[in-house]
Structures are given as C-alpha cells and as structure tokens.
PDB file of C-alpha atoms in Angstrom:
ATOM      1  CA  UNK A   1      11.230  -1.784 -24.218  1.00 70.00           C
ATOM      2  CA  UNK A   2       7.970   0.098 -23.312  1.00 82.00           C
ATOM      3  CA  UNK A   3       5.250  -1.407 -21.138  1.00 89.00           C
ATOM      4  CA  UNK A   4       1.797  -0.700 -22.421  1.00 92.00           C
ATOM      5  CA  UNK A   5      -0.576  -2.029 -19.142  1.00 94.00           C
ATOM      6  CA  UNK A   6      -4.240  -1.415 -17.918  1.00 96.00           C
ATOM      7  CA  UNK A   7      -5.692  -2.723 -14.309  1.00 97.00           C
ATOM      8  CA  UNK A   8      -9.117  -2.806 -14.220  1.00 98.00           C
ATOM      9  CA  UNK A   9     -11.719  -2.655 -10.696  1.00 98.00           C
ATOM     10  CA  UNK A  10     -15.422  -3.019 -10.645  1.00 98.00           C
ATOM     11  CA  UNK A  11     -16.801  -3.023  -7.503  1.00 97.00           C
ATOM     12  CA  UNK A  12     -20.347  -3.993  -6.425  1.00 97.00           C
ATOM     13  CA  UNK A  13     -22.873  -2.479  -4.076  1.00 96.00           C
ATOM     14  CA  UNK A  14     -22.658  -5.981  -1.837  1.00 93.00           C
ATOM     15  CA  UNK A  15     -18.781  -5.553  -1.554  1.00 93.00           C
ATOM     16  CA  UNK A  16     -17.769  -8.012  -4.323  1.00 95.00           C
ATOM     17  CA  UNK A  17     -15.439  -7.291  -7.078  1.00 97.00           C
ATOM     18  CA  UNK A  18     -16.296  -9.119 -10.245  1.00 97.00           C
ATOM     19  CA  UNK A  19     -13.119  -7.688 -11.844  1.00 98.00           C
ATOM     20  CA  UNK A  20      -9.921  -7.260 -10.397  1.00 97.00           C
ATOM     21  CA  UNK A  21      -7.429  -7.508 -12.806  1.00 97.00           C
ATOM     22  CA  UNK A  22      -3.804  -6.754 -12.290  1.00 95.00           C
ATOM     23  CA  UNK A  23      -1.422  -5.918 -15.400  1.00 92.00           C
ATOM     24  CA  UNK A  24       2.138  -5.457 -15.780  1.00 88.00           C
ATOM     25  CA  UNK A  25       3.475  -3.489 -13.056  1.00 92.00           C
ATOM     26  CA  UNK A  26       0.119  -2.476 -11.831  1.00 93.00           C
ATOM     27  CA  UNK A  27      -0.517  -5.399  -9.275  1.00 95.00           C
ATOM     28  CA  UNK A  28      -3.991  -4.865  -7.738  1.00 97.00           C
ATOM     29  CA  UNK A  29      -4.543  -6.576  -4.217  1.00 96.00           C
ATOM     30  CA  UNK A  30      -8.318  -6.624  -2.061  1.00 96.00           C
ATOM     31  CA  UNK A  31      -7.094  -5.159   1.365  1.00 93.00           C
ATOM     32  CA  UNK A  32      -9.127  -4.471   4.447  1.00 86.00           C
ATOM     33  CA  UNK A  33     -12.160  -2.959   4.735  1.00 80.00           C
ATOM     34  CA  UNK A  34     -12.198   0.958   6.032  1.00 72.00           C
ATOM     35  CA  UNK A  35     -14.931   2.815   7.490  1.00 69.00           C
ATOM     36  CA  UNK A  36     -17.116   5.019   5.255  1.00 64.00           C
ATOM     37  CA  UNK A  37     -16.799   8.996   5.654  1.00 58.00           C
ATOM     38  CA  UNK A  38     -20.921   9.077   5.826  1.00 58.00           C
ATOM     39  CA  UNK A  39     -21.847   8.947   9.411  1.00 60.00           C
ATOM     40  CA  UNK A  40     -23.929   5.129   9.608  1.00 60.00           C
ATOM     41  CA  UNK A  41     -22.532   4.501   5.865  1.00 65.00           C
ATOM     42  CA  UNK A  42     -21.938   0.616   5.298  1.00 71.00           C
ATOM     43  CA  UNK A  43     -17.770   0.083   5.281  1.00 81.00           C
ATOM     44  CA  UNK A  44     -16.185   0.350   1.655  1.00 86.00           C
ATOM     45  CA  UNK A  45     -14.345  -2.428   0.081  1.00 95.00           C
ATOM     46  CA  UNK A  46     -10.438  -1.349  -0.545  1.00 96.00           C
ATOM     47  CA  UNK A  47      -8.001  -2.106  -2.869  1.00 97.00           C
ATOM     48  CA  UNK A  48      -4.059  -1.368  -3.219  1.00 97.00           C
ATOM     49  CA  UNK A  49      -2.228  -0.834  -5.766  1.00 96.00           C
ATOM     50  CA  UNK A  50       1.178  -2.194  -5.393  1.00 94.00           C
ATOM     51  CA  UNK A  51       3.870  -1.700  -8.185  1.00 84.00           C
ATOM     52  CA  UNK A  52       5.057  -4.674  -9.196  1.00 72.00           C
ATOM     53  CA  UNK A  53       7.945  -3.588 -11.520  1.00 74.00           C
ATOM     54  CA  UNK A  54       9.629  -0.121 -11.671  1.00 77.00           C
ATOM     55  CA  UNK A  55       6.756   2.279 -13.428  1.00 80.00           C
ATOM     56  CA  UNK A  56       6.520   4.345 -15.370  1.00 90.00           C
ATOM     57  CA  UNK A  57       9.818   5.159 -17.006  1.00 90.00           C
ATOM     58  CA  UNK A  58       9.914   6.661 -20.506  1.00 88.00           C
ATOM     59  CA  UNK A  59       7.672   5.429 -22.959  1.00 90.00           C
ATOM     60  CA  UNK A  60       5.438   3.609 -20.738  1.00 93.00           C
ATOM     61  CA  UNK A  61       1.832   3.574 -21.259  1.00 95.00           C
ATOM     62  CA  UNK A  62       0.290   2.752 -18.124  1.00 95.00           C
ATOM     63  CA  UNK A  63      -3.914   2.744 -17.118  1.00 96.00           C
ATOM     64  CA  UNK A  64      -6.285   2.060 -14.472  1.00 97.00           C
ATOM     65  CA  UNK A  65      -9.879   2.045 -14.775  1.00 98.00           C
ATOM     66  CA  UNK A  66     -12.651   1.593 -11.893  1.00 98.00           C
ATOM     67  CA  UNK A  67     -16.059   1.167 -11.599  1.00 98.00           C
ATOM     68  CA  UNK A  68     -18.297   2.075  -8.573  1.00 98.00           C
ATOM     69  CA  UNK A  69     -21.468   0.667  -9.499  1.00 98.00           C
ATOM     70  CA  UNK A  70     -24.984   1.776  -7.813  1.00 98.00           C
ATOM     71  CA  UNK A  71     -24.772   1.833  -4.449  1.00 97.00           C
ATOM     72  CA  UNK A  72     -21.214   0.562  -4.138  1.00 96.00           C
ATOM     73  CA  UNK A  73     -18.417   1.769  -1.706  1.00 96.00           C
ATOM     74  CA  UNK A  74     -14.984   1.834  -2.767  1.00 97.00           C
ATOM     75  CA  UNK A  75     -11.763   2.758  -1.206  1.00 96.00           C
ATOM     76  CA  UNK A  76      -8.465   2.844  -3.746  1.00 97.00           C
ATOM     77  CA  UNK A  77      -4.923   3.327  -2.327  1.00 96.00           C
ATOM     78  CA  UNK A  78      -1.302   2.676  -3.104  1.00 96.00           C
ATOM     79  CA  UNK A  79       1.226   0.985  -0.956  1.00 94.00           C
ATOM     80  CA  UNK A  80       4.280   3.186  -1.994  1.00 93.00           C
ATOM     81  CA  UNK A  81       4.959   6.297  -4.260  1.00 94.00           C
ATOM     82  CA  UNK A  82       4.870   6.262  -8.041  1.00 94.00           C
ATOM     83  CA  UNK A  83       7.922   7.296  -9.159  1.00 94.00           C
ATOM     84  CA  UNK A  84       8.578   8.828 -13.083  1.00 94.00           C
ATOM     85  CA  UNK A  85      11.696   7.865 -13.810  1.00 91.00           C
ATOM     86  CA  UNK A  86      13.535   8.334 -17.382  1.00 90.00           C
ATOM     87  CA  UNK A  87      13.711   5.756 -20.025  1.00 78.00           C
ATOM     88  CA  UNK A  88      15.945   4.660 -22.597  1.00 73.00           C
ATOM     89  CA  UNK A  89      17.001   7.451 -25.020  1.00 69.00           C
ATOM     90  CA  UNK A  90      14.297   8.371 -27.389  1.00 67.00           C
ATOM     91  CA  UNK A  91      11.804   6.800 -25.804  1.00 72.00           C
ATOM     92  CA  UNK A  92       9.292   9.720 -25.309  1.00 84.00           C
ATOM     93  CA  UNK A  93       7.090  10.803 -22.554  1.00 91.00           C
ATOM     94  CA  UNK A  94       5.118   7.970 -20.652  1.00 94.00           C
ATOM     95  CA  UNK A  95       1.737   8.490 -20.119  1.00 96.00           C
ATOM     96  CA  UNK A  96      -0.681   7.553 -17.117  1.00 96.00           C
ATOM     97  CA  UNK A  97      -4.184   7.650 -17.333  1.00 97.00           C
ATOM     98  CA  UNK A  98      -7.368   7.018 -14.298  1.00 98.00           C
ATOM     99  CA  UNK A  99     -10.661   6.623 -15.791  1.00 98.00           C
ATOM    100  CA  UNK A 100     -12.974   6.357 -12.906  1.00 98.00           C
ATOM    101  CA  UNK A 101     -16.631   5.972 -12.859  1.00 98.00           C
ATOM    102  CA  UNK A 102     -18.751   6.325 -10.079  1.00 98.00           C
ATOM    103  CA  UNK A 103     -22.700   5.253  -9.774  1.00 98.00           C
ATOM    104  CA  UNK A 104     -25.429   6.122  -8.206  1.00 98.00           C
ATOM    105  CA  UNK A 105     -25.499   6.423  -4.503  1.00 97.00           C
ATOM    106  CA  UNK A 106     -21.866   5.027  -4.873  1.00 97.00           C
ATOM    107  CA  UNK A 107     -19.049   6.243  -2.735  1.00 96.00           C
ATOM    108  CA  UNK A 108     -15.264   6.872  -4.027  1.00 97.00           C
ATOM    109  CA  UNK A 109     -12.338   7.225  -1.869  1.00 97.00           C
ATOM    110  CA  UNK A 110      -9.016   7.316  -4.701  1.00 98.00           C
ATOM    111  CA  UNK A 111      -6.600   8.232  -1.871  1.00 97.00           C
ATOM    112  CA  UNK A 112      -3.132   7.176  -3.857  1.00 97.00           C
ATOM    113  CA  UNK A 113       0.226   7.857  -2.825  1.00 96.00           C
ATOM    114  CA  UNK A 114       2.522  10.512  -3.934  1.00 96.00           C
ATOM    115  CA  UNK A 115       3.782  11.005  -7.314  1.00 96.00           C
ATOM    116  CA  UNK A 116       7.605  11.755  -8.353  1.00 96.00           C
ATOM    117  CA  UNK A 117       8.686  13.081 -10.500  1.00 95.00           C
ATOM    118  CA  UNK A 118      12.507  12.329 -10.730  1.00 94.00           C
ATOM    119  CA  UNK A 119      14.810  15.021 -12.494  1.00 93.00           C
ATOM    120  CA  UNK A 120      15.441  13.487 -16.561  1.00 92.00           C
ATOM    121  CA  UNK A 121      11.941  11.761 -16.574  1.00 93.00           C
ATOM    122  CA  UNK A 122       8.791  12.773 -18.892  1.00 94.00           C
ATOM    123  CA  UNK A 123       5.145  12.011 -17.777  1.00 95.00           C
ATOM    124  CA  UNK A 124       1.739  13.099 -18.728  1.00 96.00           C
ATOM    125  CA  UNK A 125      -1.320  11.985 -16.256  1.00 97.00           C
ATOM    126  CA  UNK A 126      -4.692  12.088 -17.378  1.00 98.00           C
ATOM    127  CA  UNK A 127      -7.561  11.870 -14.468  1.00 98.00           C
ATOM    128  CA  UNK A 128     -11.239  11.216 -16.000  1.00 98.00           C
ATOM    129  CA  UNK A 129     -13.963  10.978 -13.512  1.00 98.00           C
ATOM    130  CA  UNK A 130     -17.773  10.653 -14.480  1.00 98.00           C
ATOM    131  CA  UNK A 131     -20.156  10.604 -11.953  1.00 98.00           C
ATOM    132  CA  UNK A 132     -23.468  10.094 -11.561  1.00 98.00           C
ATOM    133  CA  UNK A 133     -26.011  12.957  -9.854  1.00 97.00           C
ATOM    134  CA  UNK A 134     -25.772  10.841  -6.515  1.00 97.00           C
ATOM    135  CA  UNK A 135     -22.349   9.955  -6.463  1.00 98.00           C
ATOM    136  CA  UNK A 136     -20.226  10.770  -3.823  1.00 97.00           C
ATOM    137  CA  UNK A 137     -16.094  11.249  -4.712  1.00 98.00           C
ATOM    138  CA  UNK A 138     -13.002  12.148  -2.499  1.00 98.00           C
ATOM    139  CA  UNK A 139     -10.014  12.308  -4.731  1.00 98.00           C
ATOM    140  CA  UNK A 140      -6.802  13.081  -3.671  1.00 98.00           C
ATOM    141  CA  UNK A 141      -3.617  13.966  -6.161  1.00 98.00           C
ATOM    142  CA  UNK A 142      -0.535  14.954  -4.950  1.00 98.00           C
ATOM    143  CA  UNK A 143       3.056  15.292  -6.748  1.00 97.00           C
ATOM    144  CA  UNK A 144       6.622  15.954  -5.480  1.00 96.00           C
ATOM    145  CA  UNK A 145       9.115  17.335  -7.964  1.00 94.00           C
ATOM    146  CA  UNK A 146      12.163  15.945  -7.708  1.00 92.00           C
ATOM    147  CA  UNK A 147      13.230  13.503  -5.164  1.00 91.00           C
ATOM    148  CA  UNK A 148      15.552  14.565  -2.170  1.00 86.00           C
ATOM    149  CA  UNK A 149      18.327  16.840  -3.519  1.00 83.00           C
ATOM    150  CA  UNK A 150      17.657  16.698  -7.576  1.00 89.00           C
ATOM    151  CA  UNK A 151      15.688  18.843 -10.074  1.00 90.00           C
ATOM    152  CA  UNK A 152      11.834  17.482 -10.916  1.00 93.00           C
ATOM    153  CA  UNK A 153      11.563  15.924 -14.086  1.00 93.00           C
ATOM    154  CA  UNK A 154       8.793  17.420 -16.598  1.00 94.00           C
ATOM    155  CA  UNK A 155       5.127  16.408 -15.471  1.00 95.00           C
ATOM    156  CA  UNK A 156       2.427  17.389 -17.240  1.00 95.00           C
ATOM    157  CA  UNK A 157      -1.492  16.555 -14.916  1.00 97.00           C
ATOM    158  CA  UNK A 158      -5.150  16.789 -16.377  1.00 97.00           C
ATOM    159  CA  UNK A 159      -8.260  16.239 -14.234  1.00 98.00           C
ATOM    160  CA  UNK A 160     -11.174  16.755 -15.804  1.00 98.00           C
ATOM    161  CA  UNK A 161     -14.959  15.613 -14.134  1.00 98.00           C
ATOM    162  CA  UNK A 162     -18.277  15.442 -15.221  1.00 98.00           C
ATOM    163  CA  UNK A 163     -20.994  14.813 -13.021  1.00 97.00           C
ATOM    164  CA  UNK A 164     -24.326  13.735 -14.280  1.00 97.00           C
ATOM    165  CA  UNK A 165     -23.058  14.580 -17.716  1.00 96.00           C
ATOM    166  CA  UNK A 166     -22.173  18.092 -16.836  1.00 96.00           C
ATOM    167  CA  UNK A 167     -18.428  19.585 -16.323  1.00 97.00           C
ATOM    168  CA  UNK A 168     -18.093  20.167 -12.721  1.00 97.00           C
ATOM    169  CA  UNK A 169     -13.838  20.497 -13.000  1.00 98.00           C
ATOM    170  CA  UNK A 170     -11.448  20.555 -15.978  1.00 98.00           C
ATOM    171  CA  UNK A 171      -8.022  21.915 -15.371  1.00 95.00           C
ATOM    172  CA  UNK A 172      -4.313  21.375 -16.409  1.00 95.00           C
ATOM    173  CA  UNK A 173      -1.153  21.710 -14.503  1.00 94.00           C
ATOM    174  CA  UNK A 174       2.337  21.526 -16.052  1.00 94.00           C
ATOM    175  CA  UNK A 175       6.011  21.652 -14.223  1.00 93.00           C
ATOM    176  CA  UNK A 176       9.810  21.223 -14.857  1.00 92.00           C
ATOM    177  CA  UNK A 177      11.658  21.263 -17.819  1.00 91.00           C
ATOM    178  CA  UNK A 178       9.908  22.669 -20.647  1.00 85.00           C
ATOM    179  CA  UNK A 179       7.142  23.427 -19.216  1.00 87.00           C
ATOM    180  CA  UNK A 180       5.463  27.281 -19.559  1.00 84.00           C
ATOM    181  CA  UNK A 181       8.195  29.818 -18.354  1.00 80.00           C
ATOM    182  CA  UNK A 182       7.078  30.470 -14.806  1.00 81.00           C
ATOM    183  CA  UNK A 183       6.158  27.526 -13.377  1.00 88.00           C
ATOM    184  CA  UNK A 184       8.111  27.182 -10.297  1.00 84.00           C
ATOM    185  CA  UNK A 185       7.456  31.193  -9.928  1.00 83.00           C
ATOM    186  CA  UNK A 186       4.850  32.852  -7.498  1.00 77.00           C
ATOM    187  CA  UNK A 187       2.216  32.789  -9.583  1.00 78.00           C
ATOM    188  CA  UNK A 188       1.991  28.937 -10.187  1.00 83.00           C
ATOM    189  CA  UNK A 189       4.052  27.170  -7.309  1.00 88.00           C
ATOM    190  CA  UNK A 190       6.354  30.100  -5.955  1.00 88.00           C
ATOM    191  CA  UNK A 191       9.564  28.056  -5.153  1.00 88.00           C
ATOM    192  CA  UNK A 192       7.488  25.044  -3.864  1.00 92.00           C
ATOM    193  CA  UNK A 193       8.341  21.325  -4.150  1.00 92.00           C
ATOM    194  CA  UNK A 194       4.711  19.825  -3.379  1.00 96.00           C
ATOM    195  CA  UNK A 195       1.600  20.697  -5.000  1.00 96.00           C
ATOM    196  CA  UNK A 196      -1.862  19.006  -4.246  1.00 97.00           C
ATOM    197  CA  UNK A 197      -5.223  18.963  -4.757  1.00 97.00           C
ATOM    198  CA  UNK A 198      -8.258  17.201  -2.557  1.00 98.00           C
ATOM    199  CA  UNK A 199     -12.051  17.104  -4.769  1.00 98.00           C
ATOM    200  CA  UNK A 200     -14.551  16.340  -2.207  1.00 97.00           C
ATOM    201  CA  UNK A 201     -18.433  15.708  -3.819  1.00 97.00           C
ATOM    202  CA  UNK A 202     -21.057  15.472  -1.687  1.00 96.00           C
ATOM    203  CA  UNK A 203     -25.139  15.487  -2.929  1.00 95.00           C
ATOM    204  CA  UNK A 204     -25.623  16.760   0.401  1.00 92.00           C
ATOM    205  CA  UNK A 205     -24.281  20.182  -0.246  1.00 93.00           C
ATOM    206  CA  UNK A 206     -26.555  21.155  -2.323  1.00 88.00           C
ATOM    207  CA  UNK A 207     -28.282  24.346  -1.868  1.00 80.00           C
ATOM    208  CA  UNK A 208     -25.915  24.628   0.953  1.00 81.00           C
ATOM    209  CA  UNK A 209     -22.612  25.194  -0.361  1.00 79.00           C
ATOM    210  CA  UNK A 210     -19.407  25.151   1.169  1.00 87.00           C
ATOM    211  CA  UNK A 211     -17.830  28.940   1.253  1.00 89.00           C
ATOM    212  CA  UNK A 212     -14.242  29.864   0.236  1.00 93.00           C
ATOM    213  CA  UNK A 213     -11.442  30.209   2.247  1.00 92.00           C
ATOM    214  CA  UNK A 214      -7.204  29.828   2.837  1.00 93.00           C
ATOM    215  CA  UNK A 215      -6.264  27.299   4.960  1.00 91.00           C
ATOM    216  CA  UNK A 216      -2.478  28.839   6.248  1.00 87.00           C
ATOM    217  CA  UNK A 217      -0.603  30.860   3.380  1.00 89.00           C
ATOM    218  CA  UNK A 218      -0.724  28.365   0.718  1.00 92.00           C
ATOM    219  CA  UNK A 219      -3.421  26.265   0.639  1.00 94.00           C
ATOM    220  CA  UNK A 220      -7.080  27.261  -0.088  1.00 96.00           C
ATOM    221  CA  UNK A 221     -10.830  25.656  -0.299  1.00 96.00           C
ATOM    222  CA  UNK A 222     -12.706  26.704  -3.487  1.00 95.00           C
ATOM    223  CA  UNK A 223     -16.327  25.596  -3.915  1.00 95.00           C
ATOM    224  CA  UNK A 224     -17.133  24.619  -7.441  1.00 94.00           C
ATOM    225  CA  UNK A 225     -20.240  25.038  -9.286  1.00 89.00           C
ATOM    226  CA  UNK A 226     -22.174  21.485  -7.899  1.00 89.00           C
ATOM    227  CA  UNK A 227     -22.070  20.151  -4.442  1.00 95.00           C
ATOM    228  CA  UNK A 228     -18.156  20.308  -4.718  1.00 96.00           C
ATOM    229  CA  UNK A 229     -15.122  22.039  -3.128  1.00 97.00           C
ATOM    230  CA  UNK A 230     -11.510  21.810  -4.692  1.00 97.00           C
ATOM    231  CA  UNK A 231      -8.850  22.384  -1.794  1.00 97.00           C
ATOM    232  CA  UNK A 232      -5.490  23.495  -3.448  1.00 97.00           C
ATOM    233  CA  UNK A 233      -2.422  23.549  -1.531  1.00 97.00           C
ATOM    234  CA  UNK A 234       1.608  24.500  -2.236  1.00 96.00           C
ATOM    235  CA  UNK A 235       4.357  23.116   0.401  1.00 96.00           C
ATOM    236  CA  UNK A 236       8.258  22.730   0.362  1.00 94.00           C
ATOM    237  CA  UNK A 237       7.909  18.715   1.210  1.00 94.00           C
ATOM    238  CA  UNK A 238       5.423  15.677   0.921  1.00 95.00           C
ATOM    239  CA  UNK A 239       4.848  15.645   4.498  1.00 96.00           C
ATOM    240  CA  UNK A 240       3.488  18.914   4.911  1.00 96.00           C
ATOM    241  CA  UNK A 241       1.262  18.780   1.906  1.00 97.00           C
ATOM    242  CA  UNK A 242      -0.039  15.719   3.181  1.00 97.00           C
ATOM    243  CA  UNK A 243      -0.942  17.235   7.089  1.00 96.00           C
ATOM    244  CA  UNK A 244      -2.582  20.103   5.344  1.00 96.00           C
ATOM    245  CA  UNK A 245      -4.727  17.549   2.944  1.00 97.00           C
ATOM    246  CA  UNK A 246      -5.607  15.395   5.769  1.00 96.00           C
ATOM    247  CA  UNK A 247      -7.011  18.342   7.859  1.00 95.00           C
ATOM    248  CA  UNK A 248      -8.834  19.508   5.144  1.00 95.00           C
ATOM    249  CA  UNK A 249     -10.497  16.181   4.546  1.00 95.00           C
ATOM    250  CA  UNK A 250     -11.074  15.632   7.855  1.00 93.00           C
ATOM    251  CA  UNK A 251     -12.615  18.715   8.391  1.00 91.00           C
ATOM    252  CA  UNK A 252     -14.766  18.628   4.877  1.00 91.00           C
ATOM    253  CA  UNK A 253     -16.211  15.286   6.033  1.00 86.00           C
ATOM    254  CA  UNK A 254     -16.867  14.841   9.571  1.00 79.00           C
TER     255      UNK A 254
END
C-alpha cells in the first residue's frame, strides 16, 4: 500500500516553532542550534528530518512544507540519505514535493542529505521556493544514481523559485531509464554518478553581482538574474560532489 504523508515547519523570528508536525515516515525532530552564515547574524533554529519508515518506494506520495516567517532563521537537514526504492508492481512513480517559503529578512539553510536513486525505482521531486525581496536562501540538492555497483533508477527533479513574485530559477533535470536519450552522455552528465546543485540568495549582491566561473572540470558558478548564483557540479561519487559543494558554499558566504 502507498503512503500519502506531508510534514509541516513554521518557524518564528524568536526561534519558536509553532508547527512541527511529523507524518508518516517523515519524522521531524528540533536539533541544535547552528551559527548563521551572516557575519553577527542571530543563530538559526534547526530541524532534522529523520525517516522513520523506508521512503519513498513506488507509489508514495510524500511532502514537506516550511515556513520562514519575517525575520526568522532556519536551518533544515536530514540525518541519513533518501533512498527511491521500487514498489510493488504497478504501483507507479512516487512523487516528492518541498514547498518552502521564506519571509522577509528571513534566512534559509535546506542543507538535506543525498538522494538515491536505486536501479528499478521511479521518482519525481518537485522543489517550490517563494521568497520574499529580503529573503536570504542556501539550498542544496544533490542525487546519486544508483547505489554502489547497480544501475540508477529513473528520477525525474524540478526546482523552480520565485522571489518577490518574480522567476529567479525554473529548471528540470531527468535521468535513468526512460529518461531523454542522452542523459548519462557528455552533454547532460558525461558518464557521471553525482550531480548537484547549490542556490545561494543574498540581497546583498545586488548591484554587485557575483561573476561566472568553473570550479575544476565539472563544476561551475552561474549568476542568475537577482542577487543569486546557481553552482552546478558533475562527479563519479557522493563524496566528491559534496567537497566541491562545500567549498563553493564556503567560499560564496564567508
């Protein structure tokens, strides 16, 4: 049988959470407080996710929606890798979806673990941000196809974001199994095992963008068109991407 679940977070600007609600295998647990990324920026309140059944297999309809309000800091992290695994026969794709909004003068740190895609499994992911003029956002999205020794399964990703009601990103990636001829080939992830993407947003770069540029052979830093950068990056294992990543974040942020 299918699970249909949604968690839901809303975070406050004095650190509460007034919702915090855990559902099926999404178990939802207030963690530690980190450090914020803005120099003299008050600590953000964290949350884990922590899977408390095996999610999402076939058929699955899984969700998890925050909200940053005004002047709230948030940090959102996993305590393991999601793994897509297959379902029962005739089940059909499962489907994740993140709807995140983020206030003003609010602060977003989604920093999950990876996501597998195991070979026979089906997923589509759906990432909706909307933030507001003076938000600030650093979203990270990573996905391994196929776990040690196996094919990838078929994973299909959207992230689309709107800031003060405006696109600012809106693109589609899809892999495996019936996905468009091609997509392992050099023109999408050229033999690769890891793909990954980092979406830093920062009011403070406006008017004083940050310029283009490849980090190593397959990784790159594109600014958008808003106080925004996209870092892309290809490698043959999770650990690699996630060095490369962490530099870049590092170095987009300090």
């Amino acid at each position: 049988m299918s699970v249909h679940a949604t968690a839901r977070i809303v975070a406050e600007a004095d650190g509460g959470l007034p919702v915090l609600a855990s559902d099926g295998p999404l178990a939802l647990r207030r963690t530690r407080a980190v450090p914020s990324a803005v120099p003299g920026g008050a600590p953000h309140t964290r949350v884990t996710v922590v899977g408390a059944m095996t999610a999402p297999l076939g058929g699955d309809r899984l969700a998890i929606e925050a909200e940053v309000r005004d002047g709230a800091r948030l940090t959102v992290g996993s305590a393991a890798a999601t793994v897509a695994l297959p379902g029962r026969g005739g089940a059909g794709p499962a489907t994740y979806d993140v709807r995140l909004t983020v206030g003003e003068g609010a602060e977003l740190r989604w920093l999950p673990e990876q996501l597998v895609s195991a070979c026979g499994s089906c997923l589509r992911t759906r990432t909706t941000v909307e933030l507001a003029a003076g938000a600030r956002l650093v979203l990270r999205e990573e996905l391994v196809l196929g776990r040690h020794g196996e094919e990838p399964g078929t994973l299909a990703t959207r992230l689309t974001v709107r800031r003060a009601g405006r696109p600012l990103l809106d693109q589609e990636l899809a892999c495996g199994p019936g996905a468009p001829g091609g997509w392992d080939g050099g023109a999408v992830l050229g033999g690769h095992r890891a793909s990954g993407q980092l979406l830093v947003v920062d009011p403070e770069w406006d008017g004083s963008p940050v310029g283009p540029r490849l980090l190593g052979d397959t990784a790159a830093v594109t600014p958008l068109a808003g106080p925004a950068v996209l870092v892309t990056a290809l490698a043959p294992d999770a650990l690699l991407l996630r060095r490369v990543l962490d530099e870049a974040l590092v170095e987009l942020t300090s």
